[in-house]
PDB file of C-alpha atoms in Angstrom:
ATOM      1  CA  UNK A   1      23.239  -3.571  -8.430  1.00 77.00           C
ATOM      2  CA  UNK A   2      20.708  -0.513  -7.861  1.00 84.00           C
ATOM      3  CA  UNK A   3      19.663  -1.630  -4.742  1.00 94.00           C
ATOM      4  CA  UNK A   4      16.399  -0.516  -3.554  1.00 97.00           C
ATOM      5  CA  UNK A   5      14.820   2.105  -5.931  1.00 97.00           C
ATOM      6  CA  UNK A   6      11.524   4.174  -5.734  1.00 98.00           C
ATOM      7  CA  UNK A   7       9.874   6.697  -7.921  1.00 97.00           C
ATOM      8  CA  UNK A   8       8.842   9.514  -7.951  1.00 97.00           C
ATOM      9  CA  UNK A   9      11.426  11.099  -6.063  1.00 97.00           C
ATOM     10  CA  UNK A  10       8.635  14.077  -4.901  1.00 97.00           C
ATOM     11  CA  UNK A  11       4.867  14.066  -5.406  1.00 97.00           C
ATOM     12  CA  UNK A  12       1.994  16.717  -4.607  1.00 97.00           C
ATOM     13  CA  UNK A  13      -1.388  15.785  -4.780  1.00 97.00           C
ATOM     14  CA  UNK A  14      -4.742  17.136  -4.907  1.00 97.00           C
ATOM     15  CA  UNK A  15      -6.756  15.682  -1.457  1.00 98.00           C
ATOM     16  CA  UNK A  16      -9.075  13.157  -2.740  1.00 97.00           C
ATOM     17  CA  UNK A  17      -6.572  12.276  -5.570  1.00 97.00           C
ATOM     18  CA  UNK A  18      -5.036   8.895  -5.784  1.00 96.00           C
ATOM     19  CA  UNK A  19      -1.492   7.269  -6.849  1.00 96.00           C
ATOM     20  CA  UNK A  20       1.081   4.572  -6.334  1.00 98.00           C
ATOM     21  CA  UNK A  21       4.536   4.765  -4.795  1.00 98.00           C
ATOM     22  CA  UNK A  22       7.077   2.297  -7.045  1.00 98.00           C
ATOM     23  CA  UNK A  23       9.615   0.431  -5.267  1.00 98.00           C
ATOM     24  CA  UNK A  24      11.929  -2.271  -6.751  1.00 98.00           C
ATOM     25  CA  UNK A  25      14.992  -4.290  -5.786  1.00 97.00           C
ATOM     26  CA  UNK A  26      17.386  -6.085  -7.501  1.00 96.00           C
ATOM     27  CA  UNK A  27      18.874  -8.072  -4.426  1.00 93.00           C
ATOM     28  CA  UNK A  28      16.352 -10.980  -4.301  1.00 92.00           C
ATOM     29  CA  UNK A  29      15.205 -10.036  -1.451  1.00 93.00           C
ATOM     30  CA  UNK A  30      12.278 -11.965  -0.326  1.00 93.00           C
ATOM     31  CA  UNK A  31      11.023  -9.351   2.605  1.00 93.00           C
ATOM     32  CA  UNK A  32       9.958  -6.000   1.867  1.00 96.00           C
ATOM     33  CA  UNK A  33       8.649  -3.010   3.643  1.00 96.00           C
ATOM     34  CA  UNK A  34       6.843   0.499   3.248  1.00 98.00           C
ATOM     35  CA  UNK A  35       7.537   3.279   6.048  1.00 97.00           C
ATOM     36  CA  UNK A  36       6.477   6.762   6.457  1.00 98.00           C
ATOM     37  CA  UNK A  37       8.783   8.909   8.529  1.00 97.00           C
ATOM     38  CA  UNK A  38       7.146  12.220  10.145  1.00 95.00           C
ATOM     39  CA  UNK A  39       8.917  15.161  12.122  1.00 90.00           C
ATOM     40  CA  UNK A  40       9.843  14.182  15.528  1.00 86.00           C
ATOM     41  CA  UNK A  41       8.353  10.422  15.186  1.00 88.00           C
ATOM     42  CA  UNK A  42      10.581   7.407  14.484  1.00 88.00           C
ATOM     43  CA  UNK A  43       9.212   5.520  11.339  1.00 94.00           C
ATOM     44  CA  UNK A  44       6.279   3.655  10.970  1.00 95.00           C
ATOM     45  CA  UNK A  45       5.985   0.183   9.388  1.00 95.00           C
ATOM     46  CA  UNK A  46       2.893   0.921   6.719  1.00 97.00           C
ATOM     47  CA  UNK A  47       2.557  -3.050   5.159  1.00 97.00           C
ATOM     48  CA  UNK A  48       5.009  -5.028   4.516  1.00 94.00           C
ATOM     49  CA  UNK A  49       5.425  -8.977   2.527  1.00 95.00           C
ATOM     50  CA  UNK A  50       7.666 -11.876   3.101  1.00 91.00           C
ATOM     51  CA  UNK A  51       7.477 -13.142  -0.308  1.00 92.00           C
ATOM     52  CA  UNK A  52       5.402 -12.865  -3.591  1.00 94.00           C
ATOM     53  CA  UNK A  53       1.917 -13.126  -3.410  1.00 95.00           C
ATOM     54  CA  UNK A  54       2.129 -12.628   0.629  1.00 95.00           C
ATOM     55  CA  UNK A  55       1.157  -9.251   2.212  1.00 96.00           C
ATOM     56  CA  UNK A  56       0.313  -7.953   5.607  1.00 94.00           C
ATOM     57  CA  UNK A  57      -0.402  -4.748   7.340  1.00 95.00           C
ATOM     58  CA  UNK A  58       1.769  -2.830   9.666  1.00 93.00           C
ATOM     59  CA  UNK A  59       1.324  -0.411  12.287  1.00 91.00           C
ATOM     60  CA  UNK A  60      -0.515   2.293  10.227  1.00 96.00           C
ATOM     61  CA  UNK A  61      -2.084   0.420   7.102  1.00 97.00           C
ATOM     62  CA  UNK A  62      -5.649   2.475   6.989  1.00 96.00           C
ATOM     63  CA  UNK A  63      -5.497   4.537   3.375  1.00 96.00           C
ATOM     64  CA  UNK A  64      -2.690   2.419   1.974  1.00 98.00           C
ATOM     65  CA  UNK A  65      -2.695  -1.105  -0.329  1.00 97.00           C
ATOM     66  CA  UNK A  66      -0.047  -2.927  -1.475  1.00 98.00           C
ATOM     67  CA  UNK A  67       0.317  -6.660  -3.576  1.00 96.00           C
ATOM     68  CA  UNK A  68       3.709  -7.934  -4.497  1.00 97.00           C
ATOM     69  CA  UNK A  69       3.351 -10.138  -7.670  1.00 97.00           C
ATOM     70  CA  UNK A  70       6.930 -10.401  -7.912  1.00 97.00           C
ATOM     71  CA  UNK A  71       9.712 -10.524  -5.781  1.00 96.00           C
ATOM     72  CA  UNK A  72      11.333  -7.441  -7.182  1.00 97.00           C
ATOM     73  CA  UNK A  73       8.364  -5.401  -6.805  1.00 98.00           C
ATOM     74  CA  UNK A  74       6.569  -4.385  -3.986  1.00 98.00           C
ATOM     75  CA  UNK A  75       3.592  -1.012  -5.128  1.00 98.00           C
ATOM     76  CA  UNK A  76       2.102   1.310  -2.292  1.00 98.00           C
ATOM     77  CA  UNK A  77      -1.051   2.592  -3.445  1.00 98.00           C
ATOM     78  CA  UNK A  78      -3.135   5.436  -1.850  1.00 97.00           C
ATOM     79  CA  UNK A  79      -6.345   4.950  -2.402  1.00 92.00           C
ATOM     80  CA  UNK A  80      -7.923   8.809  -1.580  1.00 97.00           C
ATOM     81  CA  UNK A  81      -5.363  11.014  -0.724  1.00 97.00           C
ATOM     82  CA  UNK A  82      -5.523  12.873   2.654  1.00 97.00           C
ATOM     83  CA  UNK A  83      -3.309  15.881   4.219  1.00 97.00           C
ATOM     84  CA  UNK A  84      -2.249  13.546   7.049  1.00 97.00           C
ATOM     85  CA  UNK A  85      -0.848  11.267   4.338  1.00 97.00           C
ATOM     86  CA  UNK A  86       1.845  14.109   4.075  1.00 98.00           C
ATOM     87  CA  UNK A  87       4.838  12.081   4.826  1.00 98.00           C
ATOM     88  CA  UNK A  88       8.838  11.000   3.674  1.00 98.00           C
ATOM     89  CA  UNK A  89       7.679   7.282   2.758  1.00 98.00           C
ATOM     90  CA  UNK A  90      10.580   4.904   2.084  1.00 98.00           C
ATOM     91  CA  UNK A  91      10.718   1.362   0.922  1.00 98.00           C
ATOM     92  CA  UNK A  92      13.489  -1.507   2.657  1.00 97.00           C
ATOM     93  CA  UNK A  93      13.999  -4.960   1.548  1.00 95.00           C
ATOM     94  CA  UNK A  94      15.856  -7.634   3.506  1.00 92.00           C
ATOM     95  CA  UNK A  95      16.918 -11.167   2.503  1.00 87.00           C
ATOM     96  CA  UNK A  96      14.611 -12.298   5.319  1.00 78.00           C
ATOM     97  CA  UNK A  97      12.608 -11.963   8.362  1.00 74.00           C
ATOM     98  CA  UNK A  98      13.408 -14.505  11.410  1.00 70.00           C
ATOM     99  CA  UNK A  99      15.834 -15.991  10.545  1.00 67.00           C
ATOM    100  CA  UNK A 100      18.126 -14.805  13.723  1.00 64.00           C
ATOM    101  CA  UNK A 101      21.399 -13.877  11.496  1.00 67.00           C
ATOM    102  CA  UNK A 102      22.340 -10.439  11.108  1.00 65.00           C
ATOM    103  CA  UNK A 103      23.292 -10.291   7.467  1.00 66.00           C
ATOM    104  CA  UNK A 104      20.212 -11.709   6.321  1.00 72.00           C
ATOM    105  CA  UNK A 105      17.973  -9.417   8.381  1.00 79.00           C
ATOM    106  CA  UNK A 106      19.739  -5.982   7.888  1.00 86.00           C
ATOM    107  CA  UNK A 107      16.996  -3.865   5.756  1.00 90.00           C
ATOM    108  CA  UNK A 108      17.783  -1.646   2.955  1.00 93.00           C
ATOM    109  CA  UNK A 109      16.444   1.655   2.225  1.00 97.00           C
ATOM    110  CA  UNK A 110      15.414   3.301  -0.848  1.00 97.00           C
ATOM    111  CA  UNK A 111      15.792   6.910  -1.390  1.00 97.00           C
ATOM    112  CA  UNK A 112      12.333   8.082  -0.319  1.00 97.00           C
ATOM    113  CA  UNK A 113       9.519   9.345  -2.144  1.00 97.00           C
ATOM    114  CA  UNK A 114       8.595  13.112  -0.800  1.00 97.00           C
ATOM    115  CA  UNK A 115       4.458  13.457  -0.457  1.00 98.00           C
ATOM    116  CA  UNK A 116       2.899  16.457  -0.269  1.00 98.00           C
ATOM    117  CA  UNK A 117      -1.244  16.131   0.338  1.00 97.00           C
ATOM    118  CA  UNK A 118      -3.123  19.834   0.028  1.00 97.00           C
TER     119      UNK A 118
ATOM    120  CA  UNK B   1       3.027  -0.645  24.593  1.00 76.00           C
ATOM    121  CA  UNK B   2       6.131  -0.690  23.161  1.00 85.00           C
ATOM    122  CA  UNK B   3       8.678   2.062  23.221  1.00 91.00           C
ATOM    123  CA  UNK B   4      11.944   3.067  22.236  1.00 96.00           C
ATOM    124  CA  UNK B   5      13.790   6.346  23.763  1.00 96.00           C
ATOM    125  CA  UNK B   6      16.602   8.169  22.887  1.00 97.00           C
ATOM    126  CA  UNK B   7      17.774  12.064  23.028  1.00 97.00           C
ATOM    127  CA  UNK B   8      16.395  14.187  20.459  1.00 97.00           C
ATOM    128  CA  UNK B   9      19.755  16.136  20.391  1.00 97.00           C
ATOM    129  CA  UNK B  10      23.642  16.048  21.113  1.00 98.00           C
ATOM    130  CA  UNK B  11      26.122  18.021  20.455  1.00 98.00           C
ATOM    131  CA  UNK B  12      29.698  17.194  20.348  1.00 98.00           C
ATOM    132  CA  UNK B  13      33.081  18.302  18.867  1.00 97.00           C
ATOM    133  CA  UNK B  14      35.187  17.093  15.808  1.00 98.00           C
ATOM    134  CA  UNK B  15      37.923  14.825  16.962  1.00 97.00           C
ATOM    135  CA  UNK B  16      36.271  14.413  20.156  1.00 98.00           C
ATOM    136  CA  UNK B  17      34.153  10.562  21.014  1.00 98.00           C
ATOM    137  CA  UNK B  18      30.282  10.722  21.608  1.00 98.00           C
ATOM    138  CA  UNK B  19      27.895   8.284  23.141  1.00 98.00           C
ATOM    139  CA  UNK B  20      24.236   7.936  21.726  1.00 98.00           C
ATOM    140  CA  UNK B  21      21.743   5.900  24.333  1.00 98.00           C
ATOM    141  CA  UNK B  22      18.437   4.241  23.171  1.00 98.00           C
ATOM    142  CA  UNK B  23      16.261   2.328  26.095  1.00 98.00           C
ATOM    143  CA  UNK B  24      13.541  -0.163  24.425  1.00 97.00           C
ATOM    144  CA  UNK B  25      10.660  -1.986  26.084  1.00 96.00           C
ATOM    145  CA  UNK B  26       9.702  -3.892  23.639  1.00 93.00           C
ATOM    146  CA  UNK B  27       7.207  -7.624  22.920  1.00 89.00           C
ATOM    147  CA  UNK B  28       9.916  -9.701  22.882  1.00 91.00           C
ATOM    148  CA  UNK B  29      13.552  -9.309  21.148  1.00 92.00           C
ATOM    149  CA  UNK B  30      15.144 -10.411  18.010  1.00 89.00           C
ATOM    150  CA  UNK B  31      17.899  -7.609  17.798  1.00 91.00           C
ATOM    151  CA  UNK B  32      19.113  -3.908  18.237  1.00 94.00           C
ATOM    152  CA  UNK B  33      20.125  -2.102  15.106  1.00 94.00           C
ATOM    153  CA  UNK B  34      21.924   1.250  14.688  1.00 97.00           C
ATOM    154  CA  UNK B  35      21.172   3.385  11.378  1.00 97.00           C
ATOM    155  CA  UNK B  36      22.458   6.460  10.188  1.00 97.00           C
ATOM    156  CA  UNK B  37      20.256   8.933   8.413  1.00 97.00           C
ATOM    157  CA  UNK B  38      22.112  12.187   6.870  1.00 97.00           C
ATOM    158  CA  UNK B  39      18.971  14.799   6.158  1.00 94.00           C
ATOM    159  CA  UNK B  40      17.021  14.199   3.369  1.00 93.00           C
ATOM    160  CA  UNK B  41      18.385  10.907   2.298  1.00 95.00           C
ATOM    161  CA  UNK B  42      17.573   7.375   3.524  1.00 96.00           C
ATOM    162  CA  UNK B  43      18.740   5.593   6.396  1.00 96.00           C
ATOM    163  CA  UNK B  44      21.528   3.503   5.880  1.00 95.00           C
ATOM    164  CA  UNK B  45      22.868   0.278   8.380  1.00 93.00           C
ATOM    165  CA  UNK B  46      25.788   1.108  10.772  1.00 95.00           C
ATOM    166  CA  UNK B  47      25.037  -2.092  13.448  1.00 93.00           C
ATOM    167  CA  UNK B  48      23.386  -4.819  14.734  1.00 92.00           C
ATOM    168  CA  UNK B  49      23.876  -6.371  18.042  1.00 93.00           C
ATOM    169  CA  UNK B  50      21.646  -9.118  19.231  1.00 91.00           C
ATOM    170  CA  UNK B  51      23.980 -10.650  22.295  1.00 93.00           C
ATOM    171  CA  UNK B  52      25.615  -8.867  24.926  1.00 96.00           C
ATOM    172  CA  UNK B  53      28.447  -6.792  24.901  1.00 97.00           C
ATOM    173  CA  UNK B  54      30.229  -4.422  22.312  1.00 97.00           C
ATOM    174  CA  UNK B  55      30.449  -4.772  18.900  1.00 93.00           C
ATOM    175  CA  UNK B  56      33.268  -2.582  17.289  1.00 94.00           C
ATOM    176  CA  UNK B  57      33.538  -1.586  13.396  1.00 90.00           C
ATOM    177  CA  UNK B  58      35.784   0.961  12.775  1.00 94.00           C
ATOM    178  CA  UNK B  59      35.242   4.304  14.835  1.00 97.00           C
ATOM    179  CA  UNK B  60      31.855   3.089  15.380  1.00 97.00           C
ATOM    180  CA  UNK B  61      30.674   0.643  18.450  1.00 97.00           C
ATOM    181  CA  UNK B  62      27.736  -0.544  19.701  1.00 97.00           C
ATOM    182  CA  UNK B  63      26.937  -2.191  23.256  1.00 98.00           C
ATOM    183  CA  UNK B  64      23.919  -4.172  24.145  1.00 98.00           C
ATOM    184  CA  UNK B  65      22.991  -4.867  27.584  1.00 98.00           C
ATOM    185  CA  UNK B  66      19.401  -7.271  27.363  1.00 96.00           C
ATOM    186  CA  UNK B  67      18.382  -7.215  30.656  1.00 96.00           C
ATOM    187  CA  UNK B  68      18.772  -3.486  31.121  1.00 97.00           C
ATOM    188  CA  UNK B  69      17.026  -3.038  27.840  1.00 97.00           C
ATOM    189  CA  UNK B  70      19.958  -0.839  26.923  1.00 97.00           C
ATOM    190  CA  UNK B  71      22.169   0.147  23.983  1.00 98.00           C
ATOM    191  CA  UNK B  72      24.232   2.406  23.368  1.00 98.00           C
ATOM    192  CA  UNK B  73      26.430   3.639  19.922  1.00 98.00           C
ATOM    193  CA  UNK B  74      29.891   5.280  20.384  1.00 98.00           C
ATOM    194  CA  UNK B  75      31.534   7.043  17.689  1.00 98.00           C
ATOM    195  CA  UNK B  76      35.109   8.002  18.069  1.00 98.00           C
ATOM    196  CA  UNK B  77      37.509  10.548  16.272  1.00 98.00           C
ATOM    197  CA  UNK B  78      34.617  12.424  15.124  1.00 98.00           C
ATOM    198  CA  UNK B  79      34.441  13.832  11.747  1.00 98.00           C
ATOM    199  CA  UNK B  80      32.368  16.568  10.094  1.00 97.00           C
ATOM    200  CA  UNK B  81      30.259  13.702   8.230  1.00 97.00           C
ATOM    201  CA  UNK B  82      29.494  12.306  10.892  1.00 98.00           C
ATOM    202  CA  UNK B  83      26.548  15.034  11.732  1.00 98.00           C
ATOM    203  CA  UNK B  84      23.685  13.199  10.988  1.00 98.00           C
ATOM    204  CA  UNK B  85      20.429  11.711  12.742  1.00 98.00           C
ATOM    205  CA  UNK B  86      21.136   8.065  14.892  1.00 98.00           C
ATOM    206  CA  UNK B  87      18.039   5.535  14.611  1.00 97.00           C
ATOM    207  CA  UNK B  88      17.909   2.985  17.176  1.00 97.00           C
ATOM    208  CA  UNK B  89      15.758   0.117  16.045  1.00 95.00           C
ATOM    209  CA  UNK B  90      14.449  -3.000  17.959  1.00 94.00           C
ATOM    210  CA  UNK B  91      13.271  -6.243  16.274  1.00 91.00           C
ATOM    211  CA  UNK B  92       9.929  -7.381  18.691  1.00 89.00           C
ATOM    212  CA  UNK B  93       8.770 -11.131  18.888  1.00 87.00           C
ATOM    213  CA  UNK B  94       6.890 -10.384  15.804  1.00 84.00           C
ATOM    214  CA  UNK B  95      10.133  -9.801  13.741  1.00 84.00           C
ATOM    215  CA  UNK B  96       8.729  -5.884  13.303  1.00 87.00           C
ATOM    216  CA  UNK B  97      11.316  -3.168  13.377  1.00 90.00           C
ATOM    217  CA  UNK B  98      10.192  -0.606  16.020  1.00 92.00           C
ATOM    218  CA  UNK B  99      12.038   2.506  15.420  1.00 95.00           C
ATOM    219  CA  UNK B 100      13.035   5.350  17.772  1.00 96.00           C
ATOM    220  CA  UNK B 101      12.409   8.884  16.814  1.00 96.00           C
ATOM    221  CA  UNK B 102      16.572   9.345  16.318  1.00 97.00           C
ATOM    222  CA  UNK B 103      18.962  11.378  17.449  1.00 98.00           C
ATOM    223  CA  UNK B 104      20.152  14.266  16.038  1.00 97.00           C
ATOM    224  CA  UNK B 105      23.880  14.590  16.292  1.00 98.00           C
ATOM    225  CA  UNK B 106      26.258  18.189  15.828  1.00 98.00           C
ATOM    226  CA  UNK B 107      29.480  18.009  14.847  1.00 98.00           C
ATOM    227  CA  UNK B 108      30.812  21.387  15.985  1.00 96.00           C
ATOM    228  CA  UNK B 109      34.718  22.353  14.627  1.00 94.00           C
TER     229      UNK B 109
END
């Protein structure tokens, strides 16, 4: 198994410019996530889905989309690139959300993509 | 609002135990996790605890206390790979992760 897996592994951008963050597991997970992690902040849940075809926005959604067609795949798009989009973002995936048991709720990171807005 | 604190810094000594404290006040509870996060690469699970008491894996442990809002992570024996950042997580009502800001640990020889 890969595990969780996101690409590219750094990205600069133009402000203004737009792009989309890959992420894919190959757990069958049904729940995935999008954080950004800043300096000094802990991370911050961006959108996140509970299965295919089911999205929904986190604590800081504004500039960001997402759609999850398949269960493996789960796209961040930024739709007009800003400096305060300068951020680590990483991608989890869990086997669920709510169910109460700790093996099924444990998230899984991906290696981080490294975004760098001027 | 909800909030999760912990110290932005320790520093400790190889061989010797340390004790990492996260406070939450959080909508509602679902769990506490523990990550590790080495700089530069992703966070990666260590515990979970969602009843009271201590939960022991190795040279790690983790102790919940619910209606103190209170966890903390012990590491024992410490190693040189252990210096890393310590993420205290809480799962709210909502079944969100709200995430400290970490803790940077030292490992000093």
């Amino acid at each position: 198994n890969a595990g969780v897996t996101q690409t590219p592994k750094f990205q600069v951008l133009k402000t203004g410019q737009s792009m989309t963050l890959q992420c894919a597991q190959d757990m069958n997970h049904e729940y995935m996530s999008w954080y950004r992690q800043d300096p000094g902040m802990g991370l911050r849940l961006i959108h996140y889905s509970v299965g295919a075809g089911i999205t929904d926005q986190g604590e800081v959604p504004n500039g960001y989309n997402v759609s999850r067609s398949t269960t493996e795949d789960f796209p961040l798009r930024l739709l007009s690139a800003a400096p305060s989009q300068t951020s680590v973002y990483f991608c989890a995936s869990s086997y669920s959300i709510g169910a109460g048991i700790k093996g099924l709720e444990t998230q899984y990171f991906g290696p981080g993509t490294r975004l760098l807005v001027l | 609002g909800q909030n999760i604190d912990q110290p932005t810094e320790m520093t400790a000594t190889e061989g010797a135990i340390v004790q990492i404290n996260c406070t939450y006040q959080t909508s509602g509870f679902n769990g506490l996790f523990w990550y590790q996060q080495h700089a530069g690469e992703a966070p990666t699970f260590l515990s979970y605890n969602v009843l009271d008491g201590l939960e022991e894996k190795g040279r790690f442990s983790s102790f919940l206390s619910r209606s103190k809002g209170y966890s903390y992570l012990l590491l024992k024996e410490l190693q040189m790979k252990d210096s890393a950042s310590y993420l205290c997580a809480v799962m709210d009502s909502n079944y969100q992760l709200i995430w400290g800001a970490g803790t940077k640990l030292i490992i000093k020889p």
